[in-house]
PDB file of C-alpha atoms and ligand atoms in Angstrom:
ATOM      1  CA  MET A 228     -47.279  31.973 -52.684  1.00 46.00           C
ATOM      2  CA  GLU A 229     -49.222  34.797 -51.100  1.00 53.00           C
ATOM      3  CA  TRP A 230     -51.468  36.612 -53.562  1.00 60.00           C
ATOM      4  CA  SER A 231     -50.065  39.941 -52.400  1.00 61.00           C
ATOM      5  CA  VAL A 232     -46.593  38.830 -53.567  1.00 61.00           C
ATOM      6  CA  ILE A 233     -47.933  37.726 -56.966  1.00 66.00           C
ATOM      7  CA  ARG A 234     -49.725  41.076 -57.307  1.00 71.00           C
ATOM      8  CA  LEU A 235     -46.512  42.879 -56.371  1.00 70.00           C
ATOM      9  CA  ILE A 236     -44.523  40.989 -59.030  1.00 71.00           C
ATOM     10  CA  ALA A 237     -47.205  41.729 -61.649  1.00 77.00           C
ATOM     11  CA  HIS A 238     -47.226  45.394 -60.597  1.00 79.00           C
ATOM     12  CA  SER A 239     -43.434  45.489 -60.803  1.00 78.00           C
ATOM     13  CA  GLY A 240     -43.551  44.042 -64.349  1.00 78.00           C
ATOM     14  CA  ARG A 241     -46.150  46.593 -65.472  1.00 84.00           C
ATOM     15  CA  ARG A 242     -44.172  49.445 -63.944  1.00 85.00           C
ATOM     16  CA  LEU A 243     -40.999  48.327 -65.755  1.00 85.00           C
ATOM     17  CA  ASN A 244     -42.891  48.126 -69.053  1.00 86.00           C
ATOM     18  CA  GLY A 245     -43.980  51.716 -68.453  1.00 88.00           C
ATOM     19  CA  LEU A 246     -40.482  52.875 -67.530  1.00 91.00           C
ATOM     20  CA  TYR A 247     -38.721  51.081 -70.385  1.00 92.00           C
ATOM     21  CA  PRO A 248     -41.327  50.765 -73.175  1.00 90.00           C
ATOM     22  CA  ASN A 249     -38.764  49.993 -75.892  1.00 90.00           C
ATOM     23  CA  PHE A 250     -37.371  47.090 -73.902  1.00 91.00           C
ATOM     24  CA  GLY A 251     -40.812  45.629 -73.146  1.00 86.00           C
ATOM     25  CA  LYS A 252     -42.011  45.910 -76.763  1.00 87.00           C
ATOM     26  CA  GLU A 253     -39.310  43.657 -78.171  1.00 87.00           C
ATOM     27  CA  PRO A 254     -40.294  40.002 -77.486  1.00 87.00           C
ATOM     28  CA  GLN A 255     -36.769  38.728 -78.102  1.00 89.00           C
ATOM     29  CA  ASN A 256     -35.237  40.700 -75.239  1.00 92.00           C
ATOM     30  CA  LEU A 257     -34.258  38.602 -72.245  1.00 92.00           C
ATOM     31  CA  ILE A 258     -35.397  38.872 -68.645  1.00 91.00           C
ATOM     32  CA  LEU A 259     -32.952  36.989 -66.477  1.00 93.00           C
ATOM     33  CA  GLY A 260     -32.820  35.640 -62.953  1.00 93.00           C
ATOM     34  CA  LEU A 261     -29.542  35.038 -61.132  1.00 95.00           C
ATOM     35  CA  ALA A 262     -29.301  31.922 -58.957  1.00 94.00           C
ATOM     36  CA  ILE A 263     -26.189  31.191 -56.893  1.00 93.00           C
ATOM     37  CA  ASP A 264     -25.551  28.592 -54.258  1.00 89.00           C
ATOM     38  CA  GLY A 265     -22.605  26.865 -52.668  1.00 87.00           C
ATOM     39  CA  MET A 266     -22.054  23.134 -52.893  1.00 85.00           C
ATOM     40  CA  ASN A 267     -19.283  20.719 -52.163  1.00 83.00           C
ATOM     41  CA  PRO A 268     -18.676  18.320 -55.078  1.00 82.00           C
ATOM     42  CA  TYR A 269     -16.538  16.069 -52.858  1.00 81.00           C
ATOM     43  CA  ASP A 270     -19.155  15.891 -50.094  1.00 73.00           C
ATOM     44  CA  THR A 271     -17.612  14.352 -46.962  1.00 68.00           C
ATOM     45  CA  LEU A 272     -14.339  13.357 -48.689  1.00 71.00           C
ATOM     46  CA  SER A 273     -13.048  16.917 -48.500  1.00 70.00           C
ATOM     47  CA  THR A 274     -14.692  19.594 -46.433  1.00 72.00           C
ATOM     48  CA  GLN A 275     -12.049  22.132 -47.457  1.00 79.00           C
ATOM     49  CA  HIS A 276     -13.765  22.947 -50.709  1.00 85.00           C
ATOM     50  CA  SER A 277     -16.635  25.071 -51.889  1.00 88.00           C
ATOM     51  CA  SER A 278     -17.982  25.458 -55.422  1.00 92.00           C
ATOM     52  CA  TRP A 279     -20.481  28.157 -56.305  1.00 93.00           C
ATOM     53  CA  PRO A 280     -22.214  27.708 -59.683  1.00 94.00           C
ATOM     54  CA  VAL A 281     -23.599  31.019 -60.974  1.00 95.00           C
ATOM     55  CA  LEU A 282     -26.705  30.268 -63.032  1.00 95.00           C
ATOM     56  CA  LEU A 283     -28.758  32.567 -65.225  1.00 95.00           C
ATOM     57  CA  VAL A 284     -32.370  31.598 -65.790  1.00 93.00           C
ATOM     58  CA  ILE A 285     -34.455  33.035 -68.634  1.00 92.00           C
ATOM     59  CA  TYR A 286     -37.694  34.119 -66.980  1.00 87.00           C
ATOM     60  CA  LYS A 287     -39.233  35.197 -70.258  1.00 87.00           C
ATOM     61  CA  LEU A 288     -39.748  31.545 -71.193  1.00 89.00           C
ATOM     62  CA  SER A 289     -42.851  29.717 -70.032  1.00 88.00           C
ATOM     63  CA  PRO A 290     -42.735  28.410 -66.445  1.00 86.00           C
ATOM     64  CA  TRP A 291     -42.536  24.813 -67.694  1.00 90.00           C
ATOM     65  CA  LEU A 292     -39.506  25.638 -69.872  1.00 92.00           C
ATOM     66  CA  CYS A 293     -37.459  28.131 -67.864  1.00 88.00           C
ATOM     67  CA  MET A 294     -36.501  25.556 -65.226  1.00 88.00           C
ATOM     68  CA  LYS A 295     -35.337  22.975 -67.802  1.00 92.00           C
ATOM     69  CA  GLN A 296     -31.623  22.324 -67.662  1.00 92.00           C
ATOM     70  CA  LYS A 297     -31.038  23.167 -71.343  1.00 93.00           C
ATOM     71  CA  TYR A 298     -32.440  26.686 -70.911  1.00 93.00           C
ATOM     72  CA  MET A 299     -30.295  27.523 -67.873  1.00 93.00           C
ATOM     73  CA  MET A 300     -26.937  29.124 -68.423  1.00 94.00           C
ATOM     74  CA  LEU A 301     -23.961  28.324 -66.231  1.00 95.00           C
ATOM     75  CA  SER A 302     -22.230  31.671 -66.547  1.00 94.00           C
ATOM     76  CA  MET A 303     -19.347  30.933 -64.172  1.00 93.00           C
ATOM     77  CA  MET A 304     -18.161  28.648 -61.408  1.00 94.00           C
ATOM     78  CA  ILE A 305     -16.601  30.156 -58.304  1.00 93.00           C
ATOM     79  CA  SER A 306     -14.401  27.524 -56.758  1.00 90.00           C
ATOM     80  CA  GLY A 307     -12.063  27.593 -53.812  1.00 86.00           C
ATOM     81  CA  PRO A 308     -11.229  26.365 -50.325  1.00 86.00           C
ATOM     82  CA  ARG A 309     -13.728  28.698 -48.646  1.00 85.00           C
ATOM     83  CA  GLN A 310     -17.081  30.279 -49.358  1.00 86.00           C
ATOM     84  CA  PRO A 311     -16.838  33.657 -51.107  1.00 88.00           C
ATOM     85  CA  ARG A 312     -19.372  35.292 -48.732  1.00 86.00           C
ATOM     86  CA  ASN A 313     -19.435  39.077 -49.163  1.00 87.00           C
ATOM     87  CA  ASP A 314     -16.467  38.970 -51.550  1.00 90.00           C
ATOM     88  CA  ILE A 315     -18.744  37.397 -54.140  1.00 93.00           C
ATOM     89  CA  ASP A 316     -19.010  40.833 -55.783  1.00 94.00           C
ATOM     90  CA  VAL A 317     -15.375  40.556 -56.921  1.00 94.00           C
ATOM     91  CA  TYR A 318     -16.110  37.287 -58.745  1.00 94.00           C
ATOM     92  CA  LEU A 319     -19.342  38.605 -60.198  1.00 95.00           C
ATOM     93  CA  SER A 320     -17.849  41.779 -61.659  1.00 96.00           C
ATOM     94  CA  PRO A 321     -17.119  40.308 -65.167  1.00 96.00           C
ATOM     95  CA  LEU A 322     -20.685  38.981 -65.362  1.00 96.00           C
ATOM     96  CA  VAL A 323     -22.149  42.290 -64.200  1.00 96.00           C
ATOM     97  CA  GLU A 324     -20.075  44.090 -66.828  1.00 96.00           C
ATOM     98  CA  ASP A 325     -21.426  41.776 -69.554  1.00 96.00           C
ATOM     99  CA  LEU A 326     -24.969  42.284 -68.335  1.00 96.00           C
ATOM    100  CA  ARG A 327     -24.454  46.040 -68.359  1.00 96.00           C
ATOM    101  CA  ASN A 328     -23.322  45.883 -71.980  1.00 96.00           C
ATOM    102  CA  LEU A 329     -26.356  43.754 -72.789  1.00 95.00           C
ATOM    103  CA  TRP A 330     -28.612  46.395 -71.259  1.00 95.00           C
ATOM    104  CA  ASP A 331     -26.882  49.595 -72.400  1.00 94.00           C
ATOM    105  CA  GLU A 332     -25.876  48.665 -75.940  1.00 93.00           C
ATOM    106  CA  GLY A 333     -27.284  45.224 -76.693  1.00 93.00           C
ATOM    107  CA  VAL A 334     -25.672  42.661 -78.962  1.00 94.00           C
ATOM    108  CA  VAL A 335     -26.454  41.846 -82.575  1.00 94.00           C
ATOM    109  CA  VAL A 336     -27.832  38.303 -82.731  1.00 93.00           C
ATOM    110  CA  PHE A 337     -28.890  36.188 -85.715  1.00 94.00           C
ATOM    111  CA  ASP A 338     -32.480  34.904 -85.690  1.00 91.00           C
ATOM    112  CA  ALA A 339     -32.256  31.503 -87.439  1.00 92.00           C
ATOM    113  CA  PHE A 340     -36.044  31.265 -87.888  1.00 91.00           C
ATOM    114  CA  ARG A 341     -36.567  34.646 -89.544  1.00 91.00           C
ATOM    115  CA  LYS A 342     -33.112  34.598 -91.182  1.00 94.00           C
ATOM    116  CA  GLU A 343     -32.317  38.114 -90.005  1.00 93.00           C
ATOM    117  CA  THR A 344     -30.249  39.833 -87.358  1.00 93.00           C
ATOM    118  CA  PHE A 345     -31.653  41.814 -84.460  1.00 92.00           C
ATOM    119  CA  GLU A 346     -30.326  43.688 -81.448  1.00 92.00           C
ATOM    120  CA  MET A 347     -30.903  41.701 -78.289  1.00 93.00           C
ATOM    121  CA  ARG A 348     -30.905  43.346 -74.883  1.00 95.00           C
ATOM    122  CA  ALA A 349     -31.161  41.748 -71.451  1.00 95.00           C
ATOM    123  CA  MET A 350     -32.251  42.771 -67.984  1.00 94.00           C
ATOM    124  CA  LEU A 351     -31.468  41.050 -64.694  1.00 94.00           C
ATOM    125  CA  PHE A 352     -34.922  40.928 -63.127  1.00 89.00           C
ATOM    126  CA  CYS A 353     -34.091  39.429 -59.726  1.00 91.00           C
ATOM    127  CA  THR A 354     -31.749  37.138 -57.846  1.00 94.00           C
ATOM    128  CA  ILE A 355     -33.118  33.925 -56.368  1.00 92.00           C
ATOM    129  CA  ASN A 356     -31.216  32.174 -53.609  1.00 92.00           C
ATOM    130  CA  ASP A 357     -31.378  30.585 -50.205  1.00 90.00           C
ATOM    131  CA  PHE A 358     -31.207  32.920 -47.222  1.00 90.00           C
ATOM    132  CA  PRO A 359     -27.415  33.180 -46.612  1.00 90.00           C
ATOM    133  CA  ALA A 360     -26.643  33.672 -50.332  1.00 92.00           C
ATOM    134  CA  ASN A 361     -29.410  36.283 -50.455  1.00 93.00           C
ATOM    135  CA  GLY A 362     -27.532  38.196 -47.731  1.00 92.00           C
ATOM    136  CA  ASN A 363     -24.230  37.897 -49.623  1.00 92.00           C
ATOM    137  CA  LEU A 364     -25.732  39.270 -52.825  1.00 94.00           C
ATOM    138  CA  SER A 365     -27.893  42.019 -51.377  1.00 93.00           C
ATOM    139  CA  GLY A 366     -25.291  43.173 -48.866  1.00 92.00           C
ATOM    140  CA  TYR A 367     -27.760  42.845 -45.999  1.00 91.00           C
ATOM    141  CA  SER A 368     -26.537  41.160 -42.850  1.00 89.00           C
ATOM    142  CA  ALA A 369     -28.684  38.022 -42.751  1.00 85.00           C
ATOM    143  CA  LYS A 370     -27.573  37.104 -39.234  1.00 86.00           C
ATOM    144  CA  GLY A 371     -28.182  38.397 -35.731  1.00 88.00           C
ATOM    145  CA  HIS A 372     -31.149  40.186 -34.196  1.00 91.00           C
ATOM    146  CA  HIS A 373     -32.152  42.081 -37.330  1.00 92.00           C
ATOM    147  CA  ALA A 374     -31.794  39.276 -39.860  1.00 92.00           C
ATOM    148  CA  CYS A 375     -35.041  39.915 -41.740  1.00 91.00           C
ATOM    149  CA  PRO A 376     -34.251  42.018 -44.845  1.00 89.00           C
ATOM    150  CA  ILE A 377     -37.824  43.362 -44.978  1.00 89.00           C
ATOM    151  CA  CYS A 378     -38.422  44.181 -41.296  1.00 90.00           C
ATOM    152  CA  GLU A 379     -34.782  45.374 -40.881  1.00 88.00           C
ATOM    153  CA  GLU A 380     -34.436  47.216 -37.555  1.00 88.00           C
ATOM    154  CA  ASN A 381     -38.057  46.396 -36.713  1.00 89.00           C
ATOM    155  CA  THR A 382     -37.399  42.645 -36.872  1.00 91.00           C
ATOM    156  CA  SER A 383     -39.223  41.039 -33.986  1.00 91.00           C
ATOM    157  CA  TYR A 384     -37.060  38.439 -32.243  1.00 92.00           C
ATOM    158  CA  ILE A 385     -36.723  36.412 -29.084  1.00 91.00           C
ATOM    159  CA  GLN A 386     -33.334  35.130 -27.963  1.00 92.00           C
ATOM    160  CA  LEU A 387     -33.598  31.800 -26.182  1.00 91.00           C
ATOM    161  CA  LYS A 388     -32.142  31.943 -22.686  1.00 92.00           C
ATOM    162  CA  HIS A 389     -30.099  28.744 -22.690  1.00 91.00           C
ATOM    163  CA  GLY A 390     -29.378  27.851 -26.315  1.00 87.00           C
ATOM    164  CA  ARG A 391     -28.796  31.538 -27.271  1.00 89.00           C
ATOM    165  CA  LYS A 392     -30.545  30.856 -30.580  1.00 89.00           C
ATOM    166  CA  ILE A 393     -32.582  33.685 -32.042  1.00 91.00           C
ATOM    167  CA  VAL A 394     -36.217  33.067 -32.923  1.00 90.00           C
ATOM    168  CA  TYR A 395     -37.861  35.503 -35.331  1.00 91.00           C
ATOM    169  CA  SER A 396     -41.503  36.087 -34.515  1.00 89.00           C
ATOM    170  CA  ARG A 397     -44.570  38.052 -35.612  1.00 90.00           C
ATOM    171  CA  HIS A 398     -44.160  37.428 -39.309  1.00 90.00           C
ATOM    172  CA  HIS A 399     -47.863  36.649 -39.566  1.00 90.00           C
ATOM    173  CA  ARG A 400     -48.327  40.429 -39.763  1.00 91.00           C
ATOM    174  CA  PHE A 401     -47.624  39.961 -43.487  1.00 90.00           C
ATOM    175  CA  LEU A 402     -50.898  38.014 -43.858  1.00 90.00           C
ATOM    176  CA  THR A 403     -54.107  39.694 -45.045  1.00 89.00           C
ATOM    177  CA  PRO A 404     -55.857  41.776 -42.306  1.00 89.00           C
ATOM    178  CA  ASN A 405     -58.651  39.231 -41.711  1.00 91.00           C
ATOM    179  CA  HIS A 406     -56.550  36.097 -41.903  1.00 92.00           C
ATOM    180  CA  PRO A 407     -57.546  33.595 -39.166  1.00 93.00           C
ATOM    181  CA  TYR A 408     -53.899  32.976 -38.225  1.00 93.00           C
ATOM    182  CA  ARG A 409     -53.722  36.540 -36.897  1.00 93.00           C
ATOM    183  CA  ARG A 410     -56.136  35.581 -34.095  1.00 93.00           C
ATOM    184  CA  LEU A 411     -54.268  32.418 -33.120  1.00 92.00           C
ATOM    185  CA  LYS A 412     -52.423  32.918 -29.865  1.00 90.00           C
ATOM    186  CA  LYS A 413     -51.062  29.489 -29.008  1.00 90.00           C
ATOM    187  CA  GLY A 414     -49.749  28.833 -32.496  1.00 86.00           C
ATOM    188  CA  PHE A 415     -47.504  31.900 -32.307  1.00 87.00           C
ATOM    189  CA  ASN A 416     -46.127  34.045 -29.498  1.00 83.00           C
ATOM    190  CA  GLY A 417     -49.204  34.182 -27.243  1.00 88.00           C
ATOM    191  CA  ILE A 418     -50.677  37.438 -28.546  1.00 89.00           C
ATOM    192  CA  GLN A 419     -53.017  38.308 -31.386  1.00 92.00           C
ATOM    193  CA  GLU A 420     -51.367  40.106 -34.266  1.00 92.00           C
ATOM    194  CA  HIS A 421     -53.034  43.357 -35.327  1.00 92.00           C
ATOM    195  CA  ASN A 422     -50.109  45.128 -36.949  1.00 90.00           C
ATOM    196  CA  ILE A 423     -50.035  45.502 -40.690  1.00 88.00           C
ATOM    197  CA  ALA A 424     -47.281  44.374 -43.049  1.00 87.00           C
ATOM    198  CA  LEU A 425     -44.188  46.516 -43.382  1.00 87.00           C
ATOM    199  CA  ILE A 426     -43.508  48.157 -46.707  1.00 87.00           C
ATOM    200  CA  LEU A 427     -40.575  46.966 -48.810  1.00 86.00           C
ATOM    201  CA  LEU A 428     -37.680  49.361 -49.183  1.00 89.00           C
ATOM    202  CA  THR A 429     -37.296  50.651 -52.713  1.00 90.00           C
ATOM    203  CA  GLY A 430     -34.008  50.389 -54.571  1.00 91.00           C
ATOM    204  CA  GLU A 431     -33.469  54.143 -54.047  1.00 92.00           C
ATOM    205  CA  GLN A 432     -33.996  53.821 -50.277  1.00 91.00           C
ATOM    206  CA  VAL A 433     -31.549  50.916 -50.010  1.00 92.00           C
ATOM    207  CA  TYR A 434     -29.017  52.857 -52.062  1.00 92.00           C
ATOM    208  CA  GLN A 435     -29.295  55.784 -49.630  1.00 91.00           C
ATOM    209  CA  TRP A 436     -28.237  53.390 -46.862  1.00 88.00           C
ATOM    210  CA  VAL A 437     -25.360  51.722 -48.665  1.00 90.00           C
ATOM    211  CA  GLN A 438     -23.876  54.337 -50.961  1.00 88.00           C
ATOM    212  CA  HIS A 439     -21.401  55.636 -48.374  1.00 87.00           C
ATOM    213  CA  LEU A 440     -20.341  52.228 -47.027  1.00 85.00           C
ATOM    214  CA  ASN A 441     -16.664  51.665 -47.536  1.00 82.00           C
ATOM    215  CA  THR A 442     -16.255  47.968 -48.269  1.00 82.00           C
ATOM    216  CA  VAL A 443     -12.829  46.384 -48.380  1.00 83.00           C
ATOM    217  CA  PHE A 444     -12.953  42.988 -50.069  1.00 84.00           C
ATOM    218  CA  GLY A 445     -10.609  40.164 -49.110  1.00 79.00           C
ATOM    219  CA  LYS A 446     -10.204  37.616 -46.361  1.00 65.00           C
ATOM    220  CA  THR A 447      -7.174  39.216 -44.776  1.00 64.00           C
ATOM    221  CA  GLN A 448      -8.963  42.412 -43.801  1.00 59.00           C
ATOM    222  CA  LYS A 449      -9.968  42.677 -40.167  1.00 62.00           C
ATOM    223  CA  LYS A 450     -13.537  43.738 -39.667  1.00 60.00           C
ATOM    224  CA  ASP A 451     -14.227  46.979 -37.855  1.00 58.00           C
ATOM    225  CA  LYS A 452     -16.813  45.780 -35.360  1.00 58.00           C
ATOM    226  CA  SER A 453     -17.386  49.253 -33.906  1.00 49.00           C
ATOM    227  CA  LYS A 454     -19.086  50.307 -37.118  1.00 51.00           C
ATOM    228  CA  SER A 455     -21.535  47.448 -37.308  1.00 63.00           C
ATOM    229  CA  CYS A 456     -24.415  48.208 -39.607  1.00 80.00           C
ATOM    230  CA  ILE A 457     -27.164  45.942 -40.861  1.00 87.00           C
ATOM    231  CA  TRP A 458     -26.107  46.771 -44.417  1.00 89.00           C
ATOM    232  CA  LYS A 459     -22.621  45.394 -45.074  1.00 88.00           C
ATOM    233  CA  LYS A 460     -21.850  46.666 -48.555  1.00 90.00           C
ATOM    234  CA  ARG A 461     -23.130  48.404 -51.633  1.00 92.00           C
ATOM    235  CA  SER A 462     -24.110  45.440 -53.791  1.00 93.00           C
ATOM    236  CA  ILE A 463     -22.400  45.299 -57.183  1.00 94.00           C
ATOM    237  CA  LEU A 464     -25.860  44.852 -58.711  1.00 95.00           C
ATOM    238  CA  PHE A 465     -26.431  48.587 -58.155  1.00 95.00           C
ATOM    239  CA  ASP A 466     -24.090  49.032 -61.134  1.00 94.00           C
ATOM    240  CA  HIS A 467     -27.158  48.294 -63.254  1.00 95.00           C
ATOM    241  CA  SER A 468     -29.001  51.548 -63.855  1.00 93.00           C
ATOM    242  CA  TYR A 469     -32.402  49.815 -63.682  1.00 93.00           C
ATOM    243  CA  TRP A 470     -31.670  48.117 -60.338  1.00 94.00           C
ATOM    244  CA  PHE A 471     -33.110  51.152 -58.520  1.00 92.00           C
ATOM    245  CA  ASP A 472     -36.453  50.719 -60.306  1.00 90.00           C
ATOM    246  CA  LEU A 473     -37.072  47.072 -59.367  1.00 90.00           C
ATOM    247  CA  ASP A 474     -39.612  46.550 -56.581  1.00 87.00           C
ATOM    248  CA  ILE A 475     -38.313  43.087 -55.703  1.00 88.00           C
ATOM    249  CA  ARG A 476     -34.605  42.682 -56.273  1.00 93.00           C
ATOM    250  CA  HIS A 477     -33.749  39.624 -54.196  1.00 93.00           C
ATOM    251  CA  CYS A 478     -36.061  36.626 -53.947  1.00 91.00           C
ATOM    252  CA  ILE A 479     -35.848  33.690 -51.568  1.00 91.00           C
ATOM    253  CA  ASP A 480     -36.038  30.251 -53.124  1.00 89.00           C
ATOM    254  CA  VAL A 481     -38.550  28.633 -50.761  1.00 90.00           C
ATOM    255  CA  MET A 482     -37.990  25.068 -51.957  1.00 89.00           C
ATOM    256  CA  HIS A 483     -34.264  25.491 -51.447  1.00 88.00           C
ATOM    257  CA  VAL A 484     -34.739  26.837 -47.907  1.00 89.00           C
ATOM    258  CA  GLU A 485     -37.089  23.957 -47.076  1.00 92.00           C
ATOM    259  CA  LYS A 486     -34.444  21.504 -48.311  1.00 89.00           C
ATOM    260  CA  ASN A 487     -31.808  23.179 -46.102  1.00 87.00           C
ATOM    261  CA  VAL A 488     -34.092  23.020 -43.047  1.00 90.00           C
ATOM    262  CA  CYS A 489     -34.916  19.373 -43.759  1.00 92.00           C
ATOM    263  CA  ASP A 490     -31.193  18.537 -44.120  1.00 88.00           C
ATOM    264  CA  SER A 491     -30.444  20.217 -40.775  1.00 89.00           C
ATOM    265  CA  VAL A 492     -33.274  18.443 -38.943  1.00 92.00           C
ATOM    266  CA  ILE A 493     -32.317  15.012 -40.295  1.00 93.00           C
ATOM    267  CA  GLY A 494     -28.607  15.702 -39.697  1.00 90.00           C
ATOM    268  CA  LYS A 495     -29.351  16.675 -36.104  1.00 89.00           C
ATOM    269  CA  LEU A 496     -31.688  13.740 -35.414  1.00 92.00           C
ATOM    270  CA  LEU A 497     -29.310  11.161 -36.850  1.00 92.00           C
ATOM    271  CA  ASN A 498     -26.253  12.979 -35.466  1.00 89.00           C
ATOM    272  CA  ILE A 499     -24.507  12.992 -38.884  1.00 84.00           C
ATOM    273  CA  GLN A 500     -21.050  14.459 -38.475  1.00 78.00           C
ATOM    274  CA  GLY A 501     -20.752  17.987 -39.893  1.00 73.00           C
ATOM    275  CA  LYS A 502     -24.512  18.253 -40.391  1.00 75.00           C
ATOM    276  CA  THR A 503     -25.736  18.772 -36.861  1.00 74.00           C
ATOM    277  CA  ARG A 504     -25.885  22.546 -37.101  1.00 71.00           C
ATOM    278  CA  MET A 505     -29.359  23.947 -36.496  1.00 65.00           C
ATOM    279  CA  ALA A 506     -29.207  27.358 -38.096  1.00 55.00           C
TER     280      ALA A 506
HETATM  281 ZN1  LIG B  54     -39.429  40.247 -41.271  1.00 77.35          ZN
END
């Protein structure tokens, strides 16, 4: 991971501790991550099925514990013939309501070690997904010419003439100013990169974009293509009052994306039916 990202996460944590000192002081409060992805339990036997486990991960545990199966919570399973896509907010609303209660009021929990009760509160720190699920949760349109949720309308792209695929370029501008990759021409798009990294939108700025969007959930609704906007909806996660204060709200699970890319390449090379798509 780039050091700048690690610094940003550390800065975000410090800022939250400053904003919510009472929450940070209590070591038993939870900091949660939300991980969602689609899978098909029947694999090739039935393609008309999609299951979406919604997992909560406790990021306050040590890194070697928080990814253990027994510390992950399967909060719900969204199951149906199709992927929920943008309608995922409808399914998530009971969970978001519970998380809001956990933040606003807290719940009284018994501490078996100290033999006493305490009020536990919880914060959803970030979501962590692959790229399409990231788009579904954040409400950003993760397809088309402006697919990068950080560069937004300044996303640099090239559309291939024959295959019509879109190639996103110039992302080495996020490297440090003296990074040797910036001077490589052949490895990238033929020019040296001198531009600096773009600044992440804050929660407030995103909310300004999405607050007036009128989203109608449901598969039967026809989309109004005339009003295409790179933001598709006001994410339900904005129901959390602290969501505006988080510097990084939606993370990309790099290992997951690498697995998806590897699956696509192998599927294409071996011409496996249903897995030849090169997204
Ligand atoms: Zn970008």
